[in-house]
Short mmCIF file of C-alpha atoms in Angstrom, two decimals:
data_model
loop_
_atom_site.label_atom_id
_atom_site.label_comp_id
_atom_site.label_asym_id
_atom_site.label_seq_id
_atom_site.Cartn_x
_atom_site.Cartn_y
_atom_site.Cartn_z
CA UNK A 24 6.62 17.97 19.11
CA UNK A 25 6.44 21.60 18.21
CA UNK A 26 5.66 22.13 14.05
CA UNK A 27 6.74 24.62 11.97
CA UNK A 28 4.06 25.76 8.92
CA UNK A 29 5.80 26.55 5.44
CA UNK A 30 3.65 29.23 3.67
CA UNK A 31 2.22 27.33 0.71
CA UNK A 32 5.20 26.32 -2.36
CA UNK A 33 4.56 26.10 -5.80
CA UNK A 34 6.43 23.15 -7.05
CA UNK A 35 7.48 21.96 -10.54
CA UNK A 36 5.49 19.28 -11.33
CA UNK A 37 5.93 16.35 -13.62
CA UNK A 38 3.10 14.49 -14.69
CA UNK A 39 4.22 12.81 -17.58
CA UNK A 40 4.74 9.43 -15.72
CA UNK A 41 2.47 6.10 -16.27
CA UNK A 42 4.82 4.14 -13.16
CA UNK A 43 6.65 5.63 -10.65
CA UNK A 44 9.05 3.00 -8.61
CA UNK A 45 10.64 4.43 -5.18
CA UNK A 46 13.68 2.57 -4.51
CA UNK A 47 16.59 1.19 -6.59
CA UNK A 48 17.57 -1.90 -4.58
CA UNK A 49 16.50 -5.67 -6.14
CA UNK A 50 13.28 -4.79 -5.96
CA UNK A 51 13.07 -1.57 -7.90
CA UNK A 52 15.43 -2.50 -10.17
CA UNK A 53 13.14 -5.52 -12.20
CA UNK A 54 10.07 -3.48 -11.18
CA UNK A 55 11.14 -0.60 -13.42
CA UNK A 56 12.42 -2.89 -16.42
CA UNK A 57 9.53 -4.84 -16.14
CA UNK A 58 7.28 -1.97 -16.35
CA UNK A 59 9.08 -0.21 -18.96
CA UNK A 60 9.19 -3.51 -20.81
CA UNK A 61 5.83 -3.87 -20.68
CA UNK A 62 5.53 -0.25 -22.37
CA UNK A 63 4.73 1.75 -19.57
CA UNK A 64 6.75 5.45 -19.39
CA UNK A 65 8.57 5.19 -16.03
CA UNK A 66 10.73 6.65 -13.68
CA UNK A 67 12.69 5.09 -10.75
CA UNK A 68 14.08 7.49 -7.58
CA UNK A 69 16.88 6.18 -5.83
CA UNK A 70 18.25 8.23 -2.93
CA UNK A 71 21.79 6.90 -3.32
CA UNK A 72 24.20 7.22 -6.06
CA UNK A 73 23.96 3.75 -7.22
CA UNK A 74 21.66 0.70 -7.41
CA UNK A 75 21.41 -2.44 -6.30
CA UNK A 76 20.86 -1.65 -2.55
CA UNK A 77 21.54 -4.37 -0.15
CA UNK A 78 23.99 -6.15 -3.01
CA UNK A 79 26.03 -2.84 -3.79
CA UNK A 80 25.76 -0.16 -1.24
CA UNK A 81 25.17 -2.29 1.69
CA UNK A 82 27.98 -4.75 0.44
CA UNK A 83 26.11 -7.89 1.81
CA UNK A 84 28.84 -10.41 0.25
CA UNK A 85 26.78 -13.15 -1.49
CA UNK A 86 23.81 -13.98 -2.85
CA UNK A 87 21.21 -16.08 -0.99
CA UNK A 88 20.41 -19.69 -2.68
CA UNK A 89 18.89 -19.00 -6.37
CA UNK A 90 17.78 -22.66 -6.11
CA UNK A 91 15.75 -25.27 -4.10
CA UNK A 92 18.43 -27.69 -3.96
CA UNK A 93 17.29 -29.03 -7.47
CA UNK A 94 16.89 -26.36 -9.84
CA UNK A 95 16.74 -22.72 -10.18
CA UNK A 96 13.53 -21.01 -9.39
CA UNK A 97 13.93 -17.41 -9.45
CA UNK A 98 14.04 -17.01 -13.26
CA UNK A 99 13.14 -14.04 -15.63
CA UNK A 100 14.96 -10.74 -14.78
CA UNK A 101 15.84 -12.42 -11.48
CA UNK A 102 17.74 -15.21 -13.27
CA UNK A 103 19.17 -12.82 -15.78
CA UNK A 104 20.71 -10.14 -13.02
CA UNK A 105 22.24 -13.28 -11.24
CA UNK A 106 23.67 -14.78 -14.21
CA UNK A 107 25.37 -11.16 -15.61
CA UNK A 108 26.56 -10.73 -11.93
CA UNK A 109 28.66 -13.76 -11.70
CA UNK A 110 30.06 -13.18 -15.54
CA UNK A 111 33.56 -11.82 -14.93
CA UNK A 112 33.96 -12.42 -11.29
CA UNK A 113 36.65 -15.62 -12.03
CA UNK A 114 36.08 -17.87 -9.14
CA UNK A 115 32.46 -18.10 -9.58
CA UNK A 116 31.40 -21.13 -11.56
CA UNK A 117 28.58 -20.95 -14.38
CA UNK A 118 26.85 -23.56 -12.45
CA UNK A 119 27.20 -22.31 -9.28
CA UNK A 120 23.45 -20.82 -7.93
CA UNK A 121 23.58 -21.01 -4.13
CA UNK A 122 25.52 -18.45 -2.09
CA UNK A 123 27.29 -17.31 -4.97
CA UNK A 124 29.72 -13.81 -4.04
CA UNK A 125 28.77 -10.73 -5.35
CA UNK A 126 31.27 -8.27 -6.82
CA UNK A 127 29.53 -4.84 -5.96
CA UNK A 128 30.80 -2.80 -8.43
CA UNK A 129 30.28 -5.09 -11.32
CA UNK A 130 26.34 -5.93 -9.94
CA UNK A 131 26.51 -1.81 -10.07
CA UNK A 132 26.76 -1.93 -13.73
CA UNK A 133 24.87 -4.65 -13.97
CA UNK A 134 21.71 -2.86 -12.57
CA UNK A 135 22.72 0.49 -14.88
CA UNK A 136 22.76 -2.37 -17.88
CA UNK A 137 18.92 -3.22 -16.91
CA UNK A 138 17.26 -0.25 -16.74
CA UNK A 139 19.04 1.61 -19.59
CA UNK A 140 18.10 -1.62 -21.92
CA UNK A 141 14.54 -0.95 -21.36
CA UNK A 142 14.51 2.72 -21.12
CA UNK A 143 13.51 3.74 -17.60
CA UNK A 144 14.74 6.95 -16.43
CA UNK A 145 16.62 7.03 -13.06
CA UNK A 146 16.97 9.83 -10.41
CA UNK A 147 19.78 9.40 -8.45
CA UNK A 148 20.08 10.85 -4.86
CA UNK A 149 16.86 11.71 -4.83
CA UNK A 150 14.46 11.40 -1.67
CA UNK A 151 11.20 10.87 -1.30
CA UNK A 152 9.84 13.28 1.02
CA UNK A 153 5.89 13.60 1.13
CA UNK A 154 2.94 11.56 -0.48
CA UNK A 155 0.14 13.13 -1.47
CA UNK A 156 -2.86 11.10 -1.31
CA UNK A 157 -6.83 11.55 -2.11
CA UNK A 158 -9.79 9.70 -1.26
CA UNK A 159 -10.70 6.98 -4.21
CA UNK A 160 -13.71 4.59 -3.34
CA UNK A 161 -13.69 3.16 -0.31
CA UNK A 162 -10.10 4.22 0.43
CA UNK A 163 -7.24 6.74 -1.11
CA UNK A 164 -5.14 7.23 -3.87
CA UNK A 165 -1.76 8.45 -4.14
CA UNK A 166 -1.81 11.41 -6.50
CA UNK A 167 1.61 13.10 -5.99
CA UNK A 168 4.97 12.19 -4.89
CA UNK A 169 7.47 15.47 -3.06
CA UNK A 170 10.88 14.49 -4.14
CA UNK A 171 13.94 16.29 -2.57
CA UNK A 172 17.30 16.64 -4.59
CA UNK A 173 19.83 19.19 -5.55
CA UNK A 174 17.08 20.69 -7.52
CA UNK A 175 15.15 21.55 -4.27
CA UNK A 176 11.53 20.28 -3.75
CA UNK A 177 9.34 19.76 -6.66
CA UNK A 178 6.64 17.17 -7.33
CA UNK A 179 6.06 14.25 -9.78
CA UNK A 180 2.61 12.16 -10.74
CA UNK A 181 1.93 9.09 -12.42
CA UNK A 182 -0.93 6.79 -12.97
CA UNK A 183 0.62 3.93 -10.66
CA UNK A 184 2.94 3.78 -7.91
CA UNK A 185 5.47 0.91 -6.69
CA UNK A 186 6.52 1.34 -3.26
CA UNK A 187 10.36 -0.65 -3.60
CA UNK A 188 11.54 1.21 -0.67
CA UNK A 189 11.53 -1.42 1.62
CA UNK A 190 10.05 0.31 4.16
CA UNK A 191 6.77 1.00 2.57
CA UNK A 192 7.30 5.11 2.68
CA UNK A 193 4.67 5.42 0.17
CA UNK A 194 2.09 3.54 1.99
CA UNK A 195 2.26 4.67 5.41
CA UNK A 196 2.88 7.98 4.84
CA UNK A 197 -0.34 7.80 2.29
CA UNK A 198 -2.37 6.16 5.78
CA UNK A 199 -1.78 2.80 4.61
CA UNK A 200 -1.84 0.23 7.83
CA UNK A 201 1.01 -1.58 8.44
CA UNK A 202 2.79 -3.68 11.28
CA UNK A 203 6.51 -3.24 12.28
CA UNK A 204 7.99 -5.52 14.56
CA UNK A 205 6.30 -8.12 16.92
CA UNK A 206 2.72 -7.35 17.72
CA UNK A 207 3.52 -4.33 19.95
CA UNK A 208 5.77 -2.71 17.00
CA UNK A 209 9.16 -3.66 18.80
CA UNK A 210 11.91 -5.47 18.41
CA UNK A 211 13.24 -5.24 15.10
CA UNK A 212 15.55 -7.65 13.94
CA UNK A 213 19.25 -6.09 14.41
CA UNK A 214 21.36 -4.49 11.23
CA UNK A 215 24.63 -5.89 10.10
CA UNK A 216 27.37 -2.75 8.57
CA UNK A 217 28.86 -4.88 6.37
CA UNK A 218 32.90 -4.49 5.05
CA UNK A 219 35.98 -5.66 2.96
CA UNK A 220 38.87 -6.44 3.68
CA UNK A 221 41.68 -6.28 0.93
CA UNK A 222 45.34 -7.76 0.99
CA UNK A 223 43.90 -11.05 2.42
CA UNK A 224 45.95 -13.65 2.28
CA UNK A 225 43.14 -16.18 0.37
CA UNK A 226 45.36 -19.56 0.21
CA UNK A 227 45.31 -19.33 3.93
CA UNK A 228 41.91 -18.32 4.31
CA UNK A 229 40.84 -21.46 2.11
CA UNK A 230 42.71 -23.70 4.04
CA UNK A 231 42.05 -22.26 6.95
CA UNK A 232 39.42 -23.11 9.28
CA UNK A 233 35.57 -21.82 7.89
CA UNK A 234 34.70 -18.73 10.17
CA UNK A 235 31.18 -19.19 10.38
CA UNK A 236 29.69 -19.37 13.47
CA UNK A 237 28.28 -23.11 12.84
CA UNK A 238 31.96 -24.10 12.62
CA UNK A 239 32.89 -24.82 16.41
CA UNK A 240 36.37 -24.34 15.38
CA UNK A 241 35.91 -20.68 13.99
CA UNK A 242 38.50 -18.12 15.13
CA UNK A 243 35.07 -15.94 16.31
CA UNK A 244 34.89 -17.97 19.31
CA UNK A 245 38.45 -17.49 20.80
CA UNK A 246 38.01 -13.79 20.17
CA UNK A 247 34.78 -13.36 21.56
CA UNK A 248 36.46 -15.07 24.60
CA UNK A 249 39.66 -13.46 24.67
CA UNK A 250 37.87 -10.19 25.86
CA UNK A 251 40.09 -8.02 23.72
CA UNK A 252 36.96 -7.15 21.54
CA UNK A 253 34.24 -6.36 23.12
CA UNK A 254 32.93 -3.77 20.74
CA UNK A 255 32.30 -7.09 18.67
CA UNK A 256 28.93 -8.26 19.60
CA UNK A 257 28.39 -12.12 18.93
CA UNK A 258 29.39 -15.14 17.02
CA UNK A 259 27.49 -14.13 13.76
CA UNK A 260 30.08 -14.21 10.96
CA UNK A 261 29.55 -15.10 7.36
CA UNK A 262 32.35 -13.85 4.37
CA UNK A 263 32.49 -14.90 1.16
CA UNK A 264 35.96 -14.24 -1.49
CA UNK A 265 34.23 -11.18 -3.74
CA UNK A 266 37.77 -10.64 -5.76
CA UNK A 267 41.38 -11.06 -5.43
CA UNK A 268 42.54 -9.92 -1.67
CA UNK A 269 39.29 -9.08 -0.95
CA UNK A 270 37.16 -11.07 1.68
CA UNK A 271 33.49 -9.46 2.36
CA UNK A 272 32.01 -10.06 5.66
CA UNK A 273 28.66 -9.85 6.58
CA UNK A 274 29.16 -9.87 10.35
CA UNK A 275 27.74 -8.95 13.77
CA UNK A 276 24.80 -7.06 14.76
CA UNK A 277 24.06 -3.74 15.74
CA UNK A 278 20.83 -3.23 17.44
CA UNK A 279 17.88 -0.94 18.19
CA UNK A 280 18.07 0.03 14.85
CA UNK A 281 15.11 1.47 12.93
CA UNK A 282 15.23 2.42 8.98
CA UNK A 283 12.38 4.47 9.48
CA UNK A 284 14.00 6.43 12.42
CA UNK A 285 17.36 8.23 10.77
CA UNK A 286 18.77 9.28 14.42
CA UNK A 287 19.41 5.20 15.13
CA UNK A 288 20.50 4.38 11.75
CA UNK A 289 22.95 7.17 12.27
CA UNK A 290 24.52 6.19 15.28
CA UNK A 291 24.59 2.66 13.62
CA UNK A 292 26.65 3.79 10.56
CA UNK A 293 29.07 5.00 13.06
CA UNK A 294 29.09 2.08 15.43
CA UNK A 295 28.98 0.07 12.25
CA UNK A 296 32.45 1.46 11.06
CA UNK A 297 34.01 0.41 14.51
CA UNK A 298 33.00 -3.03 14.56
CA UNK A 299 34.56 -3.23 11.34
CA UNK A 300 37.69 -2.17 12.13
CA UNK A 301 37.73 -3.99 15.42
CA UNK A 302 36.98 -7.30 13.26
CA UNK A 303 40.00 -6.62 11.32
CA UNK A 304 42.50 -6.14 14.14
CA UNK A 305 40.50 -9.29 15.74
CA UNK A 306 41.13 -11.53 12.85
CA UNK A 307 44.93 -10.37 12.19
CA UNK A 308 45.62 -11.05 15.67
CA UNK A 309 43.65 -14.32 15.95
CA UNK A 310 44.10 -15.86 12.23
CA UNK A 311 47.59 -14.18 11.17
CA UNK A 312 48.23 -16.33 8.47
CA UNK A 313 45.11 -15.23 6.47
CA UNK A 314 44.75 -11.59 7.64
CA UNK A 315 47.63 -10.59 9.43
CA UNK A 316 48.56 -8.32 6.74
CA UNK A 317 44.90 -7.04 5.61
CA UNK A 318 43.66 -3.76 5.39
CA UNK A 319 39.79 -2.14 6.17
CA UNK A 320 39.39 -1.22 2.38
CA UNK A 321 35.35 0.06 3.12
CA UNK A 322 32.11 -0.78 4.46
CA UNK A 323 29.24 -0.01 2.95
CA UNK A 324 27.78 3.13 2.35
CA UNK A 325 24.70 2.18 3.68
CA UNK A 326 23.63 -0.34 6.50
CA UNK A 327 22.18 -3.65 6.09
CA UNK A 328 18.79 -3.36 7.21
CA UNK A 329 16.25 -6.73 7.72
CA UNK A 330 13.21 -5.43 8.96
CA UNK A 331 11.13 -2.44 9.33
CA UNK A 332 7.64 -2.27 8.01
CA UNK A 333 5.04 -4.65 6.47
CA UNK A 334 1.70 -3.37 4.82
CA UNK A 335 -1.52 -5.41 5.59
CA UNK A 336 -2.39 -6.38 1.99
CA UNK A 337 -5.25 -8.57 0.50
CA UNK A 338 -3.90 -11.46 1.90
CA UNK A 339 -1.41 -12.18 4.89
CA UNK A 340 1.15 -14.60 4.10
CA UNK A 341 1.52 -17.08 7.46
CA UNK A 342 3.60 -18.75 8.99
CA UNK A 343 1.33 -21.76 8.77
CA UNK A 344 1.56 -21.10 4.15
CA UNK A 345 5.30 -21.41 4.62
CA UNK A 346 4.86 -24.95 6.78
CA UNK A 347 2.72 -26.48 4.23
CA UNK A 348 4.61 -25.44 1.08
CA UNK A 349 1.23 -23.66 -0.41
CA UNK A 350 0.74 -22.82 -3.68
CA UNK A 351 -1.72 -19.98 -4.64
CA UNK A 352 -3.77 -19.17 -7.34
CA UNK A 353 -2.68 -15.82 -8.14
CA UNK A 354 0.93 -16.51 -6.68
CA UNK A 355 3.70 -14.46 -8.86
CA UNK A 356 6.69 -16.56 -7.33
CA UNK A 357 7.93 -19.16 -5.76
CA UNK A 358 10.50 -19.06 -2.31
CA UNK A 359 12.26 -21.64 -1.04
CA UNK A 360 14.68 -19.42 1.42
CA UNK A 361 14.85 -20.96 4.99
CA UNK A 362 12.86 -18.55 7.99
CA UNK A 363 15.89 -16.82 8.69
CA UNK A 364 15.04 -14.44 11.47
CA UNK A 365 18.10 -12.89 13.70
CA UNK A 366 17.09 -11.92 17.40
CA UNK A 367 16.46 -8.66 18.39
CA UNK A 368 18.40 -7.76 21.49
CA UNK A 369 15.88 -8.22 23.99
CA UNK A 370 16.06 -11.96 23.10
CA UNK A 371 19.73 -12.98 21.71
CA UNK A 372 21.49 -14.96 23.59
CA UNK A 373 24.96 -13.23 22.94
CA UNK A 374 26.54 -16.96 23.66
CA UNK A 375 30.83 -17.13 23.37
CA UNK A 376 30.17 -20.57 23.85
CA UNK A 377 29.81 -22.67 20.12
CA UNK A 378 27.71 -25.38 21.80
CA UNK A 379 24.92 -22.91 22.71
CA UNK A 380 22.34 -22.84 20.71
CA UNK A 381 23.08 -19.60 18.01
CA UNK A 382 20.32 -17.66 19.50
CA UNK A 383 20.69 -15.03 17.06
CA UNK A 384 19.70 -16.67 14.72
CA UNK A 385 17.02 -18.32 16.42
CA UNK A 386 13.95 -18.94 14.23
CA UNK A 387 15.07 -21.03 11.42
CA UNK A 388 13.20 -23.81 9.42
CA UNK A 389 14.87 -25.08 6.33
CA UNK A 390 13.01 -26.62 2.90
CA UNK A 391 14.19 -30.02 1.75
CA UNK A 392 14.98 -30.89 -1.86
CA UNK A 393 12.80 -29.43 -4.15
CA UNK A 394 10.48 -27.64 -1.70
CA UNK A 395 9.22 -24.01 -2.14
CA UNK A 396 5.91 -21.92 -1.13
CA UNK A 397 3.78 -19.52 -3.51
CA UNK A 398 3.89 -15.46 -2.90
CA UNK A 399 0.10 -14.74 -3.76
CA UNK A 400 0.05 -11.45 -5.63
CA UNK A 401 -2.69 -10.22 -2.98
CA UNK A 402 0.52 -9.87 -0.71
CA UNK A 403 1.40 -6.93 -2.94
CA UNK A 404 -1.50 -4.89 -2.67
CA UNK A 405 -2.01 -2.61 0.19
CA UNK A 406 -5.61 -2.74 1.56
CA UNK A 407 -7.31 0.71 1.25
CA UNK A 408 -4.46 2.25 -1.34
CA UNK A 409 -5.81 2.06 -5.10
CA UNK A 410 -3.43 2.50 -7.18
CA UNK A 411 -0.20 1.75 -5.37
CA UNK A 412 1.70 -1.70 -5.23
CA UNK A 413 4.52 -2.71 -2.75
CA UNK A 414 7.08 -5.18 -3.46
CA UNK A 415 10.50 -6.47 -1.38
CA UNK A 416 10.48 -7.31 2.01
CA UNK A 417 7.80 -4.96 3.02
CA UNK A 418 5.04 -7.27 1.48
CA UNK A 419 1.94 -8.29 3.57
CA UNK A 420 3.07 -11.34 6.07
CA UNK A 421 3.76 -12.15 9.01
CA UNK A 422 7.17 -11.25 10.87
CA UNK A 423 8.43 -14.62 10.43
CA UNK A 424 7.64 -15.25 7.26
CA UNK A 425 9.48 -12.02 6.58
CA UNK A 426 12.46 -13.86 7.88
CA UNK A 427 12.45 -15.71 4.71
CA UNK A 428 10.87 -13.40 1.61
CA UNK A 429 13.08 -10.25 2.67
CA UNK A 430 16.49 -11.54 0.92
CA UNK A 431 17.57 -10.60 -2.98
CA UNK A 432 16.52 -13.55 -4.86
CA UNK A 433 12.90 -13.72 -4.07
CA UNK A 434 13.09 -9.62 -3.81
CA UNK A 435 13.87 -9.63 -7.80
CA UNK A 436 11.05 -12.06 -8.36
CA UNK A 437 8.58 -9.96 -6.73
CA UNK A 438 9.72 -6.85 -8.43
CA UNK A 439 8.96 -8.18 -12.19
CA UNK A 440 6.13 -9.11 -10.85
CA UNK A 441 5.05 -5.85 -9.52
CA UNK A 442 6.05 -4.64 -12.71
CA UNK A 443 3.72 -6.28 -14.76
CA UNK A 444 1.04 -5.68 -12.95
CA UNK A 445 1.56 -2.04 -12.50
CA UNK A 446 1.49 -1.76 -16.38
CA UNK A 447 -2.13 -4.13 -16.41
CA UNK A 448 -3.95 -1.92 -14.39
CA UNK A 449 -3.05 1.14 -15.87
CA UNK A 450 -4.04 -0.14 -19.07
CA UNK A 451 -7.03 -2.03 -18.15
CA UNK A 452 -8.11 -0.81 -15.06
CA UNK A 453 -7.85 2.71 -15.16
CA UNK A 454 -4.84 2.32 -12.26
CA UNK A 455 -6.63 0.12 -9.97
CA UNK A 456 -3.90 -2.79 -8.74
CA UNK A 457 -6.18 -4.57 -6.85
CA UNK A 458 -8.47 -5.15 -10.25
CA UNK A 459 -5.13 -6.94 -12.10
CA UNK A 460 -6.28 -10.26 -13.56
CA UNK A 461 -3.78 -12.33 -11.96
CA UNK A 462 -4.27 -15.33 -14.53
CA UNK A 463 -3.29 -12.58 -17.26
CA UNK A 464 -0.51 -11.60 -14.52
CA UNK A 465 0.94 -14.73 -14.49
CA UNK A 466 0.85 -15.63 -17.99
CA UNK A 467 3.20 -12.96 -18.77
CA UNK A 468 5.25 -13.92 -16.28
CA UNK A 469 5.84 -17.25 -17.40
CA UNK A 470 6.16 -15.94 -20.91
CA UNK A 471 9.29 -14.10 -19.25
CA UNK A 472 10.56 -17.52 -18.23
CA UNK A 473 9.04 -17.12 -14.93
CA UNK A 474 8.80 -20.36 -12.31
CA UNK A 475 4.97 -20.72 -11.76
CA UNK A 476 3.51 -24.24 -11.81
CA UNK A 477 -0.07 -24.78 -12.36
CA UNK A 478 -1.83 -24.45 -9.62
CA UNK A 479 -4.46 -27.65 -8.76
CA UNK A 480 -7.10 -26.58 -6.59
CA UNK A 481 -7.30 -30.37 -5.31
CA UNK A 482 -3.73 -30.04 -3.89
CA UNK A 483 -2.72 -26.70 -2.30
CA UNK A 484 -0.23 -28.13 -0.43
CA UNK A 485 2.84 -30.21 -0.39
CA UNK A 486 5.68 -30.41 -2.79
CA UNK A 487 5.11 -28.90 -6.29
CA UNK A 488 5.65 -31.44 -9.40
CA UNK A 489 8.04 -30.37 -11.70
CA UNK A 490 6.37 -31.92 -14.66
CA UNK A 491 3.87 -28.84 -13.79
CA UNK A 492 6.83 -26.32 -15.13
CA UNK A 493 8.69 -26.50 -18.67
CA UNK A 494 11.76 -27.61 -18.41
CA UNK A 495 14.58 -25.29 -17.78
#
């Protein structure tokens, strides 16, 4: 690759920041309250016009379970965001916690609500574009952050950084190591371009057969096999009601698709609008009485993405911590979403036939009753980066444990979290994450109404006993 040298810039530069979050999805979102909450001056940049992320601009149409099966256990600002998103939306129940639909515009303004209560100042459609980063002890630092908007190029500082891009951009473009992918770095899960569809007809579509895939009886199989559609890819279809008229789908896969690489997210976006339209003409032909008369009334402005990077942090999270339900002495949350990993291409079985086994889906291990495993805040600190936490589904794991803690719930949890701690070691530790005292950590935390049983040293493993937790 040829380079082209810019003569040296002299930037505006902000340096009136304590914490610094990159990326208004979930994650960023109760990262930044919880930070400012916790007193610290702080600043989120979000390169769309909105926030939210995967539950507003990517449109993904429900929430994944908020519970275990039991009881709720992703509580503070997690709990909180949930419950204000389903107020207004008039077929969602108070007591309803697991897949619950998600009105995007409302969750919009929900997100605005949060970070306005508690003071943090947001940059809209702004992009990160360069990290700075200086040696500090036996690693680096992060000392400046280029930020591109309509403003041009200028730079910003703070004491601590909180990499919420899902993609860890701060880390590995500060030299952070990191793994994408399987152990070679390939083969991503796929993206899903998820859409609406208005003027649905939704007494038909109740009573209707489900159109998930698991449902042998799902229209998805008789158009796959029709061959009229062959832009659409596979079986995968989920959709959830979001208002009146309006079904969202989060459906198909488009593959080879890289967040980190903006030429295939691109050519996604644009393949992504397609399939979309090509489901609606699919399902009006195929299920008339429910969407014979619908109409394509948007996709989302950005693609769902699953997977991309994951930092190597203090600890690894394994597959083998999610099979034995462990519990961790520093852990900031709890997870109890099922390993939930969708085939790249190379290994889907792109089956028309409902008594295959859903291959794109493949990897899938679900919790019974009551069951959940500890995120140990060492999974949020990037070896070798001092003052710089990462939170979402970029944390340090394994890929198929990433198949489980990279969906909203567990993403908000993390975030206050992150917070927190961001806030501690500014105060205390002169910026160093990795110094937080996590028993200080997750006192606050449970102060905040946080789900963190004791943990017993005696008994790592195995379900978690709820006298351990207050009541809720």
């Amino acid at each position: 690759m040829k380079h082209f040298n810019l003569p040296s810039l002299a930037l505006p530069l902000d340096n009136s920041w304590d914490v610094i979050v990159v990326g208004g999805g979930p994650t960023g979102c109760t990262a930044a309250a919880a930070a400012a909450r916790e007193g610290a001056k702080t600043l989120l940049i979000e390169s769309t016009a909105s926030l939210g992320g995967s539950g507003t601009s990517s449109l993904v149409p429900a929430w994944c379970p908020f519970s275990d099966k039991e009881k709720i256990i992703y509580r503070g600002l997690a709990e909180q965001v949930f419950n204000s998103s389903k107020e207004g939306v008039a077929h969602v129940r108070k007591s309803d916690l697991d897949w619950v639909p998600i009105d995007p515009e409302r969750l919009k303004r929900v997100y605005d609500d949060l970070l306005a209560k508690y003071g943090v100042t947001v940059l809209f459609n702004t992009a990160l574009s360069h990290v700075v980063a200086r040696p500090a002890g036996d690693g680096k630092e992060v000392s400046t952050l280029i930020i591109t908007n309509k403003a041009g190029l200028s730079a910003l500082e703070a004491k601590v950084y909180i990499d919420a891009t899902g993609d860890a951009d701060i880390c590995a473009w500060a030299g952070a190591e990191f793994h994408k992918g399987n152990a070679k770095g390939e083969r991503l899960m796929p993206a899903t371009h998820c859409f609406i569809l208005a003027n649905v007809n939704l007494e038909e579509y109740y009573k209707g057969p489900n159109l998930h895939s698991g449902n042998k009886n799902s229209p998805i199989y008789a158009i796959l096999n029709s061959g009229k559609y062959p832009i659409i890819p596979d079986s995968h279809m989920c959709s959830n009601v979001v208002g009146p008229g309006c079904v969202g789908f989060n459906a198909g896969h488009v593959w080879n698709v890289d967040n980190t690489k903006t030429e295939t997210v691109s050519s996604a976006m644009a393949q992504g609008r397609k399939l979309a339209q090509a489901y609606r003409d699919a399902l009006a032909e195929f299920h008339p009485a429910a969407f014979g008369n619908a109409f394509l009334v948007t996709t989302g402005s950005t693609i769902g993405i699953r997977e991309t990077r994951r930092i190597v942090g203090d600890y690894v999270l394994t597959i083998g911590d999610y099979m034995e339900r462990r519990t961790f002495a520093d852990e900031i949350c709890r997870n109890s979403y099922f390993i939930d990993v969708h085939h790249a291409k190379e290994e889907a079985a792109l089956s028309k036939n409902p008594d295959d086994v859903m291959r794109w889906e493949g990897n899938t291990h679900r919790y019974g009753k009551g069951e959940s495993h500890g995120i140990p805040y060492r999974c949020l600190t990037p070896k070798g980066l001092r003052n710089v936490l990462v939170a979402g589904r970029s944390i340090s794991c394994e890929q198929l444990v990433q198949g489980s803690v990279r969906v909203m719930p567990v993403c908000l949890a993390m975030g206050e979290a992150a917070g927190i701690a961001a806030t501690q070691a500014l105060k205390s530790h002169d910026g160093d994450v990795h110094a937080v005292d996590t028993d200080l950590l997750r006192k606050r935390l449970q102060e905040e109404g946080g789900y963190l049983p004791d943990f017993d040293p005696a008994n790592p493993t195995g379900k978690i006993a709820v006298s351990a937790v207050a009541s809720h």
